[in-house]
mmCIF file of C-alpha atoms and ligand atoms in Angstrom:
data_model
loop_
_atom_site.group_PDB
_atom_site.id
_atom_site.type_symbol
_atom_site.label_atom_id
_atom_site.label_comp_id
_atom_site.label_asym_id
_atom_site.label_seq_id
_atom_site.Cartn_x
_atom_site.Cartn_y
_atom_site.Cartn_z
ATOM 1 C CA MET A 332 0.000 0.000 0.000
ATOM 2 C CA ILE A 333 1.172 3.530 -0.829
ATOM 3 C CA ILE A 334 -0.550 6.532 0.682
ATOM 4 C CA LEU A 335 -0.341 10.296 0.175
ATOM 5 C CA GLY A 336 -0.651 12.241 3.432
ATOM 6 C CA ILE A 337 -1.711 15.897 3.631
ATOM 7 C CA GLU A 338 -1.390 18.140 6.701
ATOM 8 C CA THR A 339 -2.582 21.756 6.892
ATOM 9 C CA SER A 340 -3.902 22.059 10.466
ATOM 10 C CA CYS A 341 -1.880 25.121 11.450
ATOM 11 C CA ASP A 342 0.887 27.019 9.659
ATOM 12 C CA GLU A 343 2.774 24.298 7.765
ATOM 13 C CA THR A 344 1.592 23.079 4.360
ATOM 14 C CA ALA A 345 2.838 19.496 4.233
ATOM 15 C CA ALA A 346 2.547 16.436 1.992
ATOM 16 C CA ALA A 347 4.284 13.056 2.179
ATOM 17 C CA VAL A 348 4.270 9.682 0.506
ATOM 18 C CA VAL A 349 4.584 6.678 2.809
ATOM 19 C CA SER A 350 4.494 2.992 1.881
ATOM 20 C CA GLU A 351 4.028 -0.181 3.892
ATOM 21 C CA THR A 352 7.044 -2.440 4.297
ATOM 22 C CA GLY A 353 5.262 -5.640 5.340
ATOM 23 C CA ASP A 354 7.531 -5.807 8.424
ATOM 24 C CA ALA A 355 5.469 -5.430 11.630
ATOM 25 C CA ALA A 356 8.520 -4.220 13.573
ATOM 26 C CA ARG A 357 9.114 -1.338 11.116
ATOM 27 C CA PRO A 358 5.810 -1.016 9.297
ATOM 28 C CA TRP A 359 6.337 2.124 7.209
ATOM 29 C CA ARG A 360 8.849 3.704 4.864
ATOM 30 C CA VAL A 361 8.813 7.470 4.301
ATOM 31 C CA ARG A 362 9.389 7.995 0.583
ATOM 32 C CA SER A 363 9.047 11.768 0.726
ATOM 33 C CA ASN A 364 8.211 14.369 3.356
ATOM 34 C CA VAL A 365 7.754 17.934 2.065
ATOM 35 C CA ILE A 366 6.962 20.936 4.281
ATOM 36 C CA ALA A 367 6.378 24.547 3.250
ATOM 37 C CA SER A 368 6.716 26.506 6.472
ATOM 38 C CA GLN A 369 4.915 29.824 6.921
ATOM 39 C CA VAL A 370 6.971 30.802 9.944
ATOM 40 C CA GLU A 371 8.513 33.859 8.211
ATOM 41 C CA ILE A 372 5.025 35.205 7.424
ATOM 42 C CA HIS A 373 3.724 34.860 10.989
ATOM 43 C CA ARG A 374 6.948 35.954 12.742
ATOM 44 C CA GLU A 375 6.199 39.608 11.957
ATOM 45 C CA TRP A 376 2.973 39.265 14.013
ATOM 46 C CA GLY A 377 4.485 37.281 16.874
ATOM 47 C CA GLY A 378 2.163 34.305 16.322
ATOM 48 C CA VAL A 379 0.041 32.502 13.757
ATOM 49 C CA VAL A 380 -2.581 34.719 12.052
ATOM 50 C CA PRO A 381 -5.309 32.239 10.994
ATOM 51 C CA GLU A 382 -6.512 34.165 7.932
ATOM 52 C CA PHE A 383 -2.969 34.497 6.531
ATOM 53 C CA ALA A 384 -2.372 30.813 7.238
ATOM 54 C CA SER A 385 -5.351 29.603 5.176
ATOM 55 C CA ARG A 386 -4.510 31.910 2.280
ATOM 56 C CA GLN A 387 -0.916 30.673 2.203
ATOM 57 C CA HIS A 388 -2.065 27.024 2.297
ATOM 58 C CA VAL A 389 -4.138 27.720 -0.828
ATOM 59 C CA ARG A 390 -1.044 29.106 -2.577
ATOM 60 C CA ASP A 391 1.250 26.262 -1.527
ATOM 61 C CA ILE A 392 -0.799 23.064 -1.495
ATOM 62 C CA CYS A 393 -0.538 22.073 -5.192
ATOM 63 C CA GLY A 394 3.213 22.628 -5.395
ATOM 64 C CA VAL A 395 3.869 20.840 -2.106
ATOM 65 C CA VAL A 396 1.883 17.758 -3.182
ATOM 66 C CA GLU A 397 3.584 17.676 -6.595
ATOM 67 C CA ARG A 398 6.991 17.827 -4.942
ATOM 68 C CA ALA A 399 6.054 15.056 -2.506
ATOM 69 C CA LEU A 400 5.078 12.800 -5.428
ATOM 70 C CA ASP A 401 8.234 13.747 -7.404
ATOM 71 C CA GLU A 402 10.587 13.110 -4.494
ATOM 72 C CA ALA A 403 8.913 9.748 -3.851
ATOM 73 C CA ASP A 404 9.336 8.921 -7.545
ATOM 74 C CA ALA A 405 5.607 8.210 -7.597
ATOM 75 C CA GLY A 406 2.725 9.298 -9.795
ATOM 76 C CA TRP A 407 -0.963 9.666 -8.987
ATOM 77 C CA PRO A 408 -1.734 6.167 -10.398
ATOM 78 C CA ASP A 409 0.685 4.600 -7.858
ATOM 79 C CA LEU A 410 -1.393 5.762 -4.883
ATOM 80 C CA ASP A 411 -3.752 3.459 -2.994
ATOM 81 C CA ALA A 412 -5.329 6.072 -0.702
ATOM 82 C CA ILE A 413 -5.221 9.710 0.434
ATOM 83 C CA ALA A 414 -4.921 10.594 4.116
ATOM 84 C CA VAL A 415 -5.647 14.051 5.477
ATOM 85 C CA THR A 416 -5.762 15.800 8.845
ATOM 86 C CA GLN A 417 -9.448 16.330 9.711
ATOM 87 C CA GLY A 418 -8.742 18.151 13.018
ATOM 88 C CA PRO A 419 -8.096 19.506 15.549
ATOM 89 C CA GLY A 420 -6.596 22.758 14.260
ATOM 90 C CA LEU A 421 -7.489 26.077 12.657
ATOM 91 C CA VAL A 422 -10.666 25.434 10.703
ATOM 92 C CA GLY A 423 -9.739 27.628 7.712
ATOM 93 C CA SER A 424 -6.367 25.878 7.446
ATOM 94 C CA LEU A 425 -7.833 22.390 7.824
ATOM 95 C CA LEU A 426 -10.383 23.091 5.077
ATOM 96 C CA VAL A 427 -7.686 23.693 2.468
ATOM 97 C CA GLY A 428 -6.045 20.295 2.982
ATOM 98 C CA LEU A 429 -9.394 18.566 3.281
ATOM 99 C CA ALA A 430 -10.807 20.120 0.078
ATOM 100 C CA PHE A 431 -7.641 19.142 -1.789
ATOM 101 C CA ALA A 432 -7.686 15.565 -0.431
ATOM 102 C CA LYS A 433 -11.391 15.103 -1.171
ATOM 103 C CA SER A 434 -10.992 16.381 -4.747
ATOM 104 C CA ALA A 435 -8.036 14.079 -5.386
ATOM 105 C CA ALA A 436 -9.810 11.077 -3.829
ATOM 106 C CA ALA A 437 -12.948 11.760 -5.907
ATOM 107 C CA ALA A 438 -11.023 12.288 -9.152
ATOM 108 C CA LEU A 439 -8.897 9.162 -8.715
ATOM 109 C CA ASP A 440 -11.604 7.057 -7.058
ATOM 110 C CA LEU A 441 -9.352 6.368 -4.054
ATOM 111 C CA PRO A 442 -10.281 5.891 -0.388
ATOM 112 C CA LEU A 443 -10.183 9.104 1.654
ATOM 113 C CA VAL A 444 -8.692 8.511 5.117
ATOM 114 C CA PRO A 445 -9.361 11.110 7.834
ATOM 115 C CA VAL A 446 -6.643 11.408 10.494
ATOM 116 C CA HIS A 447 -6.677 13.001 13.953
ATOM 117 C CA HIS A 448 -3.696 15.364 14.172
ATOM 118 C CA LEU A 449 -2.582 13.968 17.545
ATOM 119 C CA ALA A 450 -2.832 10.365 16.300
ATOM 120 C CA GLY A 451 -0.364 11.539 13.656
ATOM 121 C CA HIS A 452 2.027 12.854 16.334
ATOM 122 C CA ILE A 453 1.740 9.548 18.249
ATOM 123 C CA GLU A 454 2.469 7.525 15.091
ATOM 124 C CA SER A 455 5.522 9.707 14.320
ATOM 125 C CA LEU A 456 7.187 7.654 17.072
ATOM 126 C CA VAL A 457 6.573 4.402 15.167
ATOM 127 C CA VAL A 458 7.701 5.930 11.851
ATOM 128 C CA ASP A 459 11.081 6.761 13.370
ATOM 129 C CA ASN A 460 11.625 4.008 15.942
ATOM 130 C CA GLY A 461 9.533 1.054 14.785
ATOM 131 C CA ALA A 462 6.726 -0.623 16.744
ATOM 132 C CA GLN A 463 6.418 0.666 20.308
ATOM 133 C CA PRO A 464 6.300 -1.789 23.271
ATOM 134 C CA LEU A 465 2.661 -1.712 24.487
ATOM 135 C CA PRO A 466 0.917 -0.662 26.603
ATOM 136 C CA ALA A 467 2.562 2.739 26.258
ATOM 137 C CA VAL A 468 2.050 6.193 27.700
ATOM 138 C CA VAL A 469 2.581 8.958 25.137
ATOM 139 C CA LEU A 470 2.863 12.676 25.847
ATOM 140 C CA VAL A 471 1.895 14.871 22.899
ATOM 141 C CA VAL A 472 3.302 18.302 23.574
ATOM 142 C CA SER A 473 3.139 21.090 20.999
ATOM 143 C CA GLY A 474 2.056 24.676 20.443
ATOM 144 C CA GLY A 475 -1.604 23.707 20.516
ATOM 145 C CA HIS A 476 -1.670 20.639 22.777
ATOM 146 C CA THR A 477 -0.323 19.116 25.954
ATOM 147 C CA SER A 478 -2.074 15.766 26.304
ATOM 148 C CA LEU A 479 -1.184 12.400 27.770
ATOM 149 C CA TYR A 480 -2.442 9.278 26.033
ATOM 150 C CA TYR A 481 -2.615 5.716 27.245
ATOM 151 C CA VAL A 482 -2.050 3.393 24.264
ATOM 152 C CA PRO A 483 -3.052 -0.189 25.212
ATOM 153 C CA ALA A 484 -3.001 -1.477 21.608
ATOM 154 C CA GLU A 485 -1.930 -0.232 18.187
ATOM 155 C CA GLY A 486 -4.227 2.543 16.976
ATOM 156 C CA ASP A 487 -6.080 2.722 20.335
ATOM 157 C CA TYR A 488 -5.411 6.130 21.934
ATOM 158 C CA ARG A 489 -7.104 6.997 25.252
ATOM 159 C CA LEU A 490 -6.834 10.463 26.743
ATOM 160 C CA ALA A 491 -5.386 10.218 30.265
ATOM 161 C CA GLY A 492 -4.753 13.900 31.034
ATOM 162 C CA ARG A 493 -4.311 17.288 29.416
ATOM 163 C CA THR A 494 -3.601 20.926 30.094
ATOM 164 C CA ARG A 495 -6.253 23.014 31.771
ATOM 165 C CA ASP A 496 -5.044 26.213 30.136
ATOM 166 C CA ASP A 497 -2.017 26.899 27.908
ATOM 167 C CA ALA A 498 -0.191 24.220 25.952
ATOM 168 C CA ALA A 499 3.501 23.904 26.888
ATOM 169 C CA GLY A 500 4.635 25.145 23.454
ATOM 170 C CA GLU A 501 2.289 28.110 23.763
ATOM 171 C CA ALA A 502 3.899 28.921 27.137
ATOM 172 C CA PHE A 503 7.367 28.770 25.501
ATOM 173 C CA ASP A 504 6.149 31.103 22.741
ATOM 174 C CA LYS A 505 4.504 33.585 25.142
ATOM 175 C CA VAL A 506 7.465 33.703 27.557
ATOM 176 C CA ALA A 507 9.839 34.260 24.624
ATOM 177 C CA LYS A 508 7.657 37.119 23.398
ATOM 178 C CA LEU A 509 7.639 38.888 26.763
ATOM 179 C CA LEU A 510 11.440 38.526 26.911
ATOM 180 C CA GLY A 511 11.681 40.159 23.480
ATOM 181 C CA LEU A 512 12.824 36.931 21.772
ATOM 182 C CA GLU A 513 11.709 35.820 18.311
ATOM 183 C CA TYR A 514 8.739 33.661 17.338
ATOM 184 C CA PRO A 515 8.479 30.681 17.589
ATOM 185 C CA GLY A 516 9.913 30.935 21.088
ATOM 186 C CA GLY A 517 10.514 27.243 21.853
ATOM 187 C CA PRO A 518 13.679 26.773 19.794
ATOM 188 C CA VAL A 519 15.003 30.218 20.850
ATOM 189 C CA ILE A 520 14.523 29.566 24.593
ATOM 190 C CA ASP A 521 16.118 26.127 24.126
ATOM 191 C CA ARG A 522 19.201 27.789 22.559
ATOM 192 C CA VAL A 523 19.443 30.774 24.950
ATOM 193 C CA ALA A 524 19.034 28.534 28.033
ATOM 194 C CA ARG A 525 21.975 26.335 27.113
ATOM 195 C CA GLY A 526 24.661 26.573 29.808
ATOM 196 C CA ALA A 527 22.701 29.107 31.906
ATOM 197 C CA ASP A 528 21.774 28.691 35.600
ATOM 198 C CA ASP A 529 18.446 26.809 35.659
ATOM 199 C CA ARG A 530 17.811 27.946 39.242
ATOM 200 C CA ALA A 531 18.487 31.634 38.617
ATOM 201 C CA VAL A 532 14.816 32.449 39.258
ATOM 202 C CA ALA A 533 12.444 30.652 41.652
ATOM 203 C CA LEU A 534 9.289 29.912 39.644
ATOM 204 C CA PRO A 535 6.148 28.159 40.865
ATOM 205 C CA VAL A 536 5.190 24.638 39.821
ATOM 206 C CA ALA A 537 1.433 24.355 39.297
ATOM 207 C CA ARG A 538 -0.362 22.022 41.688
ATOM 208 C CA ILE A 539 -3.810 20.945 40.624
ATOM 209 C CA THR A 540 -5.917 20.925 43.768
ATOM 210 C CA HIS A 541 -9.465 21.505 42.541
ATOM 211 C CA ALA A 542 -11.616 19.364 40.265
ATOM 212 C CA ASP A 543 -11.836 20.241 36.588
ATOM 213 C CA ARG A 544 -15.373 20.471 35.262
ATOM 214 C CA ASN A 545 -14.075 19.567 31.788
ATOM 215 C CA ALA A 546 -11.830 16.753 32.982
ATOM 216 C CA ALA A 547 -11.058 13.838 30.713
ATOM 217 C CA PRO A 548 -12.975 10.719 31.739
ATOM 218 C CA GLU A 549 -11.178 8.683 34.395
ATOM 219 C CA LEU A 550 -9.642 5.667 32.664
ATOM 220 C CA ALA A 551 -9.922 2.206 34.109
ATOM 221 C CA ARG A 552 -6.604 1.056 35.457
ATOM 222 C CA PRO A 553 -5.463 -2.376 34.296
ATOM 223 C CA ALA A 554 -6.053 -5.223 36.791
ATOM 224 C CA GLY A 555 -3.795 -5.072 39.838
ATOM 225 C CA TYR A 556 -3.488 -1.278 39.877
ATOM 226 C CA PRO A 557 -6.052 0.121 42.328
ATOM 227 C CA GLY A 558 -6.746 3.797 42.917
ATOM 228 C CA LYS A 559 -7.667 6.769 40.799
ATOM 229 C CA LEU A 560 -5.394 8.770 38.522
ATOM 230 C CA GLY A 561 -7.326 11.953 39.369
ATOM 231 C CA GLY A 562 -5.580 15.260 38.657
ATOM 232 C CA ARG A 563 -2.090 13.787 38.757
ATOM 233 C CA THR A 564 -1.839 13.850 34.975
ATOM 234 C CA GLU A 565 -3.271 17.306 34.381
ATOM 235 C CA PHE A 566 -1.123 20.258 33.360
ATOM 236 C CA SER A 567 -1.320 24.013 33.871
ATOM 237 C CA PHE A 568 1.129 26.551 32.477
ATOM 238 C CA SER A 569 -0.648 29.914 32.586
ATOM 239 C CA GLY A 570 0.367 30.647 36.216
ATOM 240 C CA LEU A 571 3.996 29.991 35.359
ATOM 241 C CA LYS A 572 3.785 32.370 32.395
ATOM 242 C CA THR A 573 2.301 35.067 34.667
ATOM 243 C CA ALA A 574 5.070 34.501 37.248
ATOM 244 C CA VAL A 575 7.712 35.062 34.547
ATOM 245 C CA LYS A 576 5.852 38.180 33.390
ATOM 246 C CA ARG A 577 5.800 39.618 36.944
ATOM 247 C CA HIS A 578 9.467 38.800 37.485
ATOM 248 C CA VAL A 579 10.484 40.462 34.203
ATOM 249 C CA ALA A 580 8.418 43.584 34.956
ATOM 250 C CA ALA A 581 9.940 43.874 38.462
ATOM 251 C CA ARG A 582 13.495 43.462 37.143
ATOM 252 C CA ARG A 583 12.934 46.044 34.379
ATOM 253 C CA THR A 584 11.771 48.554 36.973
ATOM 254 C CA ALA A 585 14.628 47.697 39.357
ATOM 255 C CA LEU A 586 17.274 48.115 36.638
ATOM 256 C CA GLY A 587 15.464 50.997 34.901
ATOM 257 C CA VAL A 588 15.880 49.288 31.494
ATOM 258 C CA GLU A 589 13.574 48.255 28.675
ATOM 259 C CA ALA A 590 15.452 45.059 27.802
ATOM 260 C CA LEU A 591 17.079 42.899 30.486
ATOM 261 C CA PRO A 592 20.784 41.989 30.088
ATOM 262 C CA ASP A 593 21.422 38.839 28.017
ATOM 263 C CA ALA A 594 22.822 36.852 30.955
ATOM 264 C CA GLU A 595 19.694 37.534 32.994
ATOM 265 C CA VAL A 596 17.418 36.574 30.087
ATOM 266 C CA ALA A 597 19.374 33.302 29.757
ATOM 267 C CA GLY A 598 18.830 32.529 33.463
ATOM 268 C CA ILE A 599 15.094 33.205 33.156
ATOM 269 C CA CYS A 600 14.883 30.955 30.064
ATOM 270 C CA ALA A 601 16.794 28.127 31.779
ATOM 271 C CA SER A 602 14.675 28.360 34.955
ATOM 272 C CA PHE A 603 11.403 28.457 32.994
ATOM 273 C CA GLN A 604 12.487 25.527 30.832
ATOM 274 C CA ARG A 605 13.491 23.441 33.873
ATOM 275 C CA VAL A 606 10.092 23.945 35.529
ATOM 276 C CA VAL A 607 8.160 23.104 32.320
ATOM 277 C CA VAL A 608 10.242 19.991 31.667
ATOM 278 C CA GLU A 609 9.822 18.794 35.264
ATOM 279 C CA ALA A 610 6.041 19.287 35.115
ATOM 280 C CA LEU A 611 5.834 17.373 31.819
ATOM 281 C CA LEU A 612 8.021 14.476 32.911
ATOM 282 C CA ASP A 613 6.627 14.124 36.466
ATOM 283 C CA ARG A 614 3.146 13.535 35.092
ATOM 284 C CA THR A 615 4.245 11.351 32.191
ATOM 285 C CA PHE A 616 6.240 9.006 34.426
ATOM 286 C CA GLU A 617 3.458 9.021 37.044
ATOM 287 C CA ALA A 618 0.971 7.916 34.376
ATOM 288 C CA ALA A 619 3.414 5.261 33.123
ATOM 289 C CA ARG A 620 3.658 3.797 36.637
ATOM 290 C CA TRP A 621 -0.093 3.954 37.107
ATOM 291 C CA PHE A 622 -0.854 2.151 33.845
ATOM 292 C CA GLY A 623 2.032 -0.288 34.126
ATOM 293 C CA ALA A 624 3.327 0.981 30.762
ATOM 294 C CA ARG A 625 6.086 -0.911 28.960
ATOM 295 C CA SER A 626 7.352 2.187 27.164
ATOM 296 C CA ILE A 627 7.083 5.956 27.116
ATOM 297 C CA GLY A 628 6.763 8.204 24.083
ATOM 298 C CA ILE A 629 7.050 11.977 23.734
ATOM 299 C CA ALA A 630 5.927 13.587 20.469
ATOM 300 C CA GLY A 631 4.994 17.016 19.074
ATOM 301 C CA GLY A 632 6.941 20.226 18.517
ATOM 302 C CA VAL A 633 8.163 20.617 22.111
ATOM 303 C CA SER A 634 9.661 17.096 21.991
ATOM 304 C CA ALA A 635 12.435 18.787 19.987
ATOM 305 C CA ASN A 636 13.519 20.504 23.229
ATOM 306 C CA SER A 637 17.046 19.442 24.164
ATOM 307 C CA ARG A 638 16.506 19.613 27.945
ATOM 308 C CA LEU A 639 13.286 17.586 27.670
ATOM 309 C CA ARG A 640 15.072 14.955 25.567
ATOM 310 C CA ALA A 641 18.036 14.678 27.943
ATOM 311 C CA ASP A 642 15.967 14.572 31.150
ATOM 312 C CA ALA A 643 13.459 12.117 29.659
ATOM 313 C CA ALA A 644 16.295 9.807 28.591
ATOM 314 C CA ALA A 645 17.785 9.911 32.105
ATOM 315 C CA ARG A 646 14.434 9.210 33.779
ATOM 316 C CA GLY A 647 13.592 6.454 31.272
ATOM 317 C CA ALA A 648 16.926 4.755 31.954
ATOM 318 C CA ALA A 649 16.395 5.047 35.742
ATOM 319 C CA ALA A 650 12.879 3.567 35.445
ATOM 320 C CA GLY A 651 14.030 0.846 33.036
ATOM 321 C CA LEU A 652 11.491 2.020 30.453
ATOM 322 C CA PRO A 653 12.283 2.401 26.751
ATOM 323 C CA LEU A 654 11.793 6.021 25.643
ATOM 324 C CA LEU A 655 10.657 6.824 22.108
ATOM 325 C CA LEU A 656 11.222 10.256 20.590
ATOM 326 C CA PRO A 657 10.697 11.429 17.008
ATOM 327 C CA SER A 658 13.597 12.613 14.855
ATOM 328 C CA LEU A 659 13.637 16.423 14.705
ATOM 329 C CA PRO A 660 11.938 16.677 11.250
ATOM 330 C CA LEU A 661 9.054 14.513 12.527
ATOM 331 C CA ALA A 662 8.737 16.313 15.907
ATOM 332 C CA THR A 663 7.085 19.430 14.484
ATOM 333 C CA ASP A 664 4.076 19.294 12.157
ATOM 334 C CA ASN A 665 4.617 17.154 9.062
ATOM 335 C CA ALA A 666 2.623 14.933 6.706
ATOM 336 C CA ALA A 667 4.680 11.714 7.040
ATOM 337 C CA MET A 668 3.061 11.149 10.442
ATOM 338 C CA ILE A 669 -0.395 11.804 8.945
ATOM 339 C CA ALA A 670 0.275 9.347 6.115
ATOM 340 C CA ALA A 671 1.450 6.710 8.637
ATOM 341 C CA ALA A 672 -1.585 7.160 10.892
ATOM 342 C CA GLY A 673 -3.646 7.049 7.681
ATOM 343 C CA LEU A 674 -2.218 3.628 6.798
ATOM 344 C CA ARG A 675 -3.138 2.458 10.316
ATOM 345 C CA ASN A 676 -6.733 3.750 9.832
ATOM 346 C CA LEU A 677 -7.003 2.300 6.335
ATOM 347 C CA ARG A 678 -5.972 -1.174 7.591
ATOM 348 C CA ALA A 679 -8.625 -0.848 10.331
ATOM 349 C CA GLY A 680 -11.253 0.086 7.724
ATOM 350 C CA ARG A 681 -11.569 3.648 9.047
ATOM 351 C CA THR A 682 -12.165 5.672 5.882
ATOM 352 C CA GLY A 683 -14.269 8.784 5.292
ATOM 353 C CA ALA A 684 -17.029 9.772 2.881
ATOM 354 C CA LEU A 685 -16.722 12.746 0.532
ATOM 355 C CA ASP A 686 -19.007 14.863 2.737
ATOM 356 C CA LEU A 687 -16.389 14.672 5.514
ATOM 357 C CA ASN A 688 -15.958 18.036 7.233
ATOM 358 C CA ALA A 689 -13.081 19.672 9.089
ATOM 359 C CA ASP A 690 -13.497 19.762 12.870
ATOM 360 C CA ALA A 691 -11.464 22.362 14.774
ATOM 361 C CA ALA A 692 -12.029 20.484 18.068
ATOM 362 C CA LEU A 693 -12.125 16.913 16.752
ATOM 363 C CA PRO A 694 -12.178 14.422 19.655
ATOM 364 C CA MET A 695 -9.881 11.395 19.406
ATOM 365 C CA GLU A 696 -12.659 8.776 19.599
HETATM 366 O O1 KG4 B 1300 3.853 20.302 16.710
HETATM 367 P P1 KG4 B 1300 4.069 21.719 16.307
HETATM 368 O O2 KG4 B 1300 4.915 21.988 15.095
HETATM 369 O O3 KG4 B 1300 2.717 22.455 16.023
HETATM 370 C C1 KG4 B 1300 1.571 22.286 16.779
HETATM 371 O O4 KG4 B 1300 0.818 21.293 16.536
HETATM 372 O O5 KG4 B 1300 1.382 23.139 17.684
HETATM 373 O O6 KG4 B 1300 4.664 22.480 17.588
HETATM 374 C C2 KG4 B 1300 5.088 23.829 17.557
HETATM 375 C C3 KG4 B 1300 5.494 24.241 18.960
HETATM 376 C C4 KG4 B 1300 5.776 25.729 19.111
HETATM 377 O O7 KG4 B 1300 5.107 26.212 20.266
HETATM 378 C C5 KG4 B 1300 7.289 25.780 19.300
HETATM 379 O O8 KG4 B 1300 7.715 26.872 20.089
HETATM 380 C C6 KG4 B 1300 7.548 24.461 19.992
HETATM 381 O O9 KG4 B 1300 6.693 23.546 19.358
HETATM 382 N N1 KG4 B 1300 8.954 24.029 19.863
HETATM 383 C C7 KG4 B 1300 9.807 23.930 20.900
HETATM 384 C C8 KG4 B 1300 11.071 23.563 20.363
HETATM 385 N N2 KG4 B 1300 10.930 23.432 19.003
HETATM 386 C C9 KG4 B 1300 9.624 23.716 18.714
HETATM 387 N N3 KG4 B 1300 9.623 24.135 22.217
HETATM 388 C C10 KG4 B 1300 10.676 23.973 23.027
HETATM 389 N N4 KG4 B 1300 11.914 23.634 22.594
HETATM 390 C C11 KG4 B 1300 12.162 23.419 21.281
HETATM 391 N N5 KG4 B 1300 13.378 23.069 20.862
HETATM 392 ZN ZN1 ZN B 1301 1.132 19.352 15.815
#
């Protein structure tokens, strides 16, 4: 089977061709993975402007798909199906990919395979590392999401916790902005924090003490693991962002400057990054213990973070749990992961009709 994957949920126009290998341990081969990034367009505004994003997707989609086919040395007649991100994401952006995928599927009489964006991030781990030891606990952490999934079987993703406010990547981007650093802030903070004192500033770690009215349903723990998971896998980053904002404002006033000295900015970045990474890993490893997971995965844009990668590797080794991370090109949004998740859906008979619509808040089930 050969599938074309299309991803336009946010600000990257992406297309990829992925084929099945027939080897269950390494099920997929990425034959091409093309991404047209809009980051230069949105940088001027300090964040993604949805209207600009959809317009740019319209300009880029045909060329990106043609390049993906060219680089895979494939033509339209070689394809067996077309996979596309149905949601969650920016609805105007999603619609461009979906309209393209539906037209191609209709014209070529091929199955249309809808994919959940976060299922794509989870499958990026299998694309890069091969089949994951199950059950697994996977943290998907990006600019739009911070969610923990329990994965008892291939293609079965159960929400076990999520952020109550900002996503971790969003917190990176907002803290970078208030420090006067460029968008997107994650990679910049990662770079600036390198070698700086990660205890330069005392920042609060969010403790979830009250019940969430929108909480994810409590998952049944496998036999032999009593108790409730409760709020131990929920995240909150908006208080941390506010604490950094207050600290920066106080230091500006104290020094009588507009921009803080570089060394001080580096200390703030390192301290902020340490607290975020600790919050992410504490909950991920807690969930892994609770579910009796046989492996841990971390996917999504923030999984590119060097401190997160190093600390996760150390904790995984200490816990005796294999840790799966995506390669850097598959950490941020891409279509290879959508194509792979599409192959998984296609094999399970999960295809879509041509009246399929984009869903900005698509649930996983
Ligand atoms: O997965 P992604 O490309 O898009 C979404 O689905 O949101 O993730 C983008 C996010 C941005 O917030 C960006 O700042 C963050 O991932 N990011 C990082 C790093 N590289 C990207 N955050 C921390 N450290 C990094 N090295
Ligand atoms: Zn994403």
